[in-house]
Short mmCIF file of C-alpha atoms in Angstrom, two decimals:
data_model
loop_
_atom_site.label_atom_id
_atom_site.label_comp_id
_atom_site.label_asym_id
_atom_site.label_seq_id
_atom_site.Cartn_x
_atom_site.Cartn_y
_atom_site.Cartn_z
CA MET A 1 1.34 11.04 237.05
CA LEU A 2 -1.38 9.36 234.42
CA ARG A 3 -0.64 9.31 230.46
CA VAL A 4 -3.62 9.48 228.71
CA GLU A 5 -4.80 10.00 225.00
CA THR A 6 -7.70 11.68 223.76
CA GLU A 7 -9.52 11.05 220.94
CA MET A 8 -7.90 13.68 218.97
CA GLU A 9 -4.63 12.04 219.03
CA ASN A 10 -3.15 14.90 221.58
CA HIS A 11 -1.25 13.32 224.66
CA PHE A 12 -1.60 14.81 227.85
CA GLU A 13 0.11 13.83 231.33
CA VAL A 14 -2.05 14.27 234.10
CA ASP A 15 -1.11 14.77 238.07
CA ILE A 16 -4.46 14.22 239.77
CA GLU A 17 -2.99 14.72 243.23
CA GLN A 18 -1.70 18.17 242.25
CA GLU A 19 -4.67 18.69 239.65
CA LYS A 20 -2.32 19.80 236.75
CA VAL A 21 -1.91 18.71 233.23
CA GLN A 22 1.45 18.81 231.17
CA TYR A 23 1.07 21.35 228.53
CA GLU A 24 4.14 22.55 226.63
CA GLY A 25 6.36 21.16 228.96
CA GLU A 26 5.29 22.65 232.21
CA TRP A 27 2.39 21.72 234.87
CA ILE A 28 -0.67 23.80 234.38
CA GLY A 29 -3.81 23.85 236.68
CA ARG A 30 -7.39 24.49 235.55
CA GLN A 31 -7.18 28.09 236.24
CA GLU A 32 -3.93 28.72 234.85
CA LEU A 33 -5.46 27.11 231.45
CA ALA A 34 -8.10 29.29 231.70
CA ASP A 35 -6.54 31.93 232.11
CA LYS A 36 -4.25 31.26 229.27
CA ILE A 37 -7.34 30.65 226.68
CA LYS A 38 -8.81 34.29 227.78
CA LYS A 39 -5.34 35.76 227.14
CA MET A 40 -5.32 34.11 223.28
CA ILE A 41 -9.06 35.27 222.88
CA ASP A 42 -7.82 38.45 224.04
CA SER A 43 -4.77 38.92 221.76
CA GLN A 44 -7.13 37.14 218.77
CA ASP A 45 -5.19 34.21 218.53
CA PHE A 46 -7.88 31.67 218.11
CA LYS A 47 -5.94 28.58 217.97
CA ILE A 48 -7.17 27.35 221.30
CA GLY A 49 -7.95 23.92 220.38
CA VAL A 50 -5.07 22.12 222.03
CA VAL A 51 -5.13 24.37 225.07
CA GLY A 52 -9.02 23.66 225.23
CA ASN A 53 -8.65 20.20 225.20
CA ALA A 54 -5.85 20.08 227.99
CA LEU A 55 -8.10 21.69 230.08
CA GLU A 56 -11.19 19.76 229.05
CA TYR A 57 -8.85 16.62 229.77
CA LEU A 58 -7.77 17.83 233.02
CA GLN A 59 -11.49 18.38 234.24
CA GLN A 60 -12.57 14.99 233.49
CA ALA A 61 -9.97 13.34 234.74
CA ILE A 62 -10.20 15.36 237.97
CA ALA A 63 -14.01 14.68 237.96
CA ASN A 64 -13.75 10.90 237.11
CA ALA A 65 -11.00 10.12 239.40
CA LYS A 66 -11.90 7.89 242.81
CA GLU A 67 -10.30 7.93 245.71
CA PHE A 68 -9.48 4.51 247.96
CA TYR A 69 -8.53 4.30 251.50
CA VAL A 70 -5.56 1.84 252.46
CA LYS A 71 -4.50 0.84 255.92
CA LEU A 72 -0.75 -0.28 256.33
CA SER A 73 0.83 -1.49 259.09
CA GLN A 74 3.26 0.62 260.99
CA TYR A 75 6.34 -0.85 259.82
CA HIS A 76 5.07 -0.69 255.92
CA ALA A 77 3.83 2.63 256.18
CA GLU A 78 7.40 3.83 257.18
CA ILE A 79 8.89 2.05 254.80
CA LEU A 80 6.43 3.34 251.96
CA GLU A 81 7.04 6.75 253.69
CA LYS A 82 11.20 6.39 253.06
CA HIS A 83 10.50 5.22 249.48
CA ALA A 84 8.10 8.33 248.67
CA GLU A 85 10.84 10.67 250.15
CA ARG A 86 13.57 9.14 248.28
CA ALA A 87 11.70 9.53 245.32
CA GLY A 88 10.93 13.36 246.27
CA LEU A 89 6.98 12.48 246.04
CA ALA A 90 4.11 12.84 248.22
CA VAL A 91 2.94 9.54 249.86
CA THR A 92 -0.18 9.82 247.86
CA SER A 93 1.66 10.12 244.44
CA PHE A 94 3.94 7.79 244.85
CA ILE A 95 0.93 4.91 245.82
CA SER A 96 -0.62 5.89 242.43
CA GLN A 97 2.53 5.45 240.40
CA ALA A 98 3.22 2.30 242.76
CA ILE A 99 -0.11 0.69 241.47
CA GLN A 100 -0.27 2.18 237.98
CA ALA A 101 3.04 0.15 237.35
CA TYR A 102 1.75 -2.69 238.80
CA ILE A 103 -1.45 -2.69 236.67
CA ALA A 104 0.73 -2.01 233.55
CA ALA A 105 2.59 -5.16 234.14
CA GLN A 106 -0.33 -7.33 234.32
CA PRO A 107 -1.53 -9.52 231.49
CA PRO A 108 -4.71 -7.74 230.01
CA LEU A 109 -7.95 -8.33 231.53
CA GLU A 110 -10.98 -10.19 229.70
CA GLU A 111 -13.18 -7.37 228.14
CA SER A 112 -16.58 -9.17 228.99
CA PRO A 113 -16.60 -12.39 230.98
CA ILE A 114 -19.20 -14.41 230.62
CA GLU A 115 -21.49 -15.24 233.33
CA ASN A 116 -22.82 -18.59 232.30
CA PRO A 117 -20.54 -20.36 229.78
CA GLN A 118 -21.85 -22.71 227.42
CA LEU A 119 -19.53 -25.44 225.81
CA THR A 120 -19.85 -25.01 222.19
CA THR A 121 -17.86 -26.92 219.32
CA ILE A 122 -16.35 -24.84 216.77
CA THR A 123 -15.50 -26.42 213.10
CA THR A 124 -14.32 -24.89 210.18
CA GLU A 125 -16.57 -27.23 207.91
CA PRO A 126 -19.34 -25.78 205.64
CA ALA A 127 -22.89 -25.56 207.18
CA GLY A 128 -24.81 -28.82 205.87
CA PRO A 129 -28.75 -28.51 204.86
CA GLY A 130 -30.72 -27.22 207.53
CA GLU A 131 -27.52 -25.90 209.73
CA GLU A 132 -27.09 -22.49 208.32
CA HIS A 133 -29.02 -21.04 210.94
CA ASN A 134 -26.42 -22.05 213.14
CA ALA A 135 -23.28 -21.07 211.31
CA VAL A 136 -21.27 -18.27 212.89
CA GLU A 137 -18.76 -16.48 210.34
CA LEU A 138 -15.19 -16.89 211.74
CA THR A 139 -13.51 -13.26 212.16
CA ALA A 140 -9.90 -12.28 212.94
CA LYS A 141 -8.58 -12.32 216.19
CA LYS A 142 -8.58 -8.79 217.97
CA PRO A 143 -5.20 -7.02 218.73
CA GLN A 144 -3.93 -7.03 222.03
CA THR A 145 -3.99 -3.66 223.55
CA SER A 146 -1.06 -2.79 226.06
CA SER A 147 -0.82 0.30 228.57
CA THR A 148 2.17 2.40 228.91
CA VAL A 149 2.89 4.08 232.39
CA LEU A 150 5.53 6.62 233.09
CA VAL A 151 7.68 5.93 236.39
CA ASP A 152 9.76 8.46 237.69
CA PRO A 153 13.33 7.08 236.99
CA ALA A 154 14.19 7.90 241.07
CA LEU A 155 11.53 5.31 241.51
CA ILE A 156 14.02 3.04 239.68
CA SER A 157 16.26 1.29 242.11
CA GLU A 158 18.80 -1.53 241.30
CA PRO A 159 17.38 -5.37 241.69
CA PRO A 160 18.39 -7.19 244.85
CA PRO A 161 21.19 -9.72 244.23
CA PRO A 162 20.53 -13.03 243.44
CA PRO A 163 19.72 -15.84 246.17
CA PRO A 164 22.90 -18.12 246.65
CA PRO A 165 22.57 -21.53 244.78
CA PRO A 166 21.29 -24.24 247.31
CA GLU A 167 24.12 -26.50 248.98
CA GLU A 168 23.92 -29.99 247.18
CA GLU A 169 23.38 -32.91 249.30
CA LYS A 170 25.96 -35.32 250.17
CA SER A 171 24.15 -38.27 250.99
CA ASP A 172 25.53 -41.99 250.70
CA ASP A 173 21.68 -43.33 250.29
CA ALA A 174 20.27 -40.97 247.66
CA TRP A 175 17.98 -43.26 245.66
CA PHE A 176 19.16 -41.31 242.55
CA LYS A 177 22.88 -39.88 241.60
CA LYS A 178 23.39 -37.94 238.69
CA GLU A 179 26.69 -38.39 236.72
#
């Protein structure tokens, strides 16, 4: 599932595997949304904006979805299948959620990497005569953005116990002794 925000501040969750969007607490497919819009129009309820946005977003999400092919060893594939089964998800949905959670935990990527960086000296001094054309006005730092990933609570497992503390070496010829 992917949590998304549209330009109109509406929040939708999309299950790309099932090709459904969560609308009014239930998972609805494209045809069901289209039927809902038709029924609303037939009953002269023209407040179809949110339903239309949900349908439009679902269609865009499905059209823009990319597939990736992954090969795993038999050992790792069996572990993956067991985790997906325990979570009650299809393997593809489990993989998608795991990837989204991993990406959300990563630091933000640079917006536009510079191909040929040039070293520049930055000063906050007033520009001198003849230097005005080289002066750059300083701006405020851009705010950091973060991602939100919804993780199925069934996927959360207890962390493994911490490793035992290392045993201290007892040697008479140690060059450093802590007292």
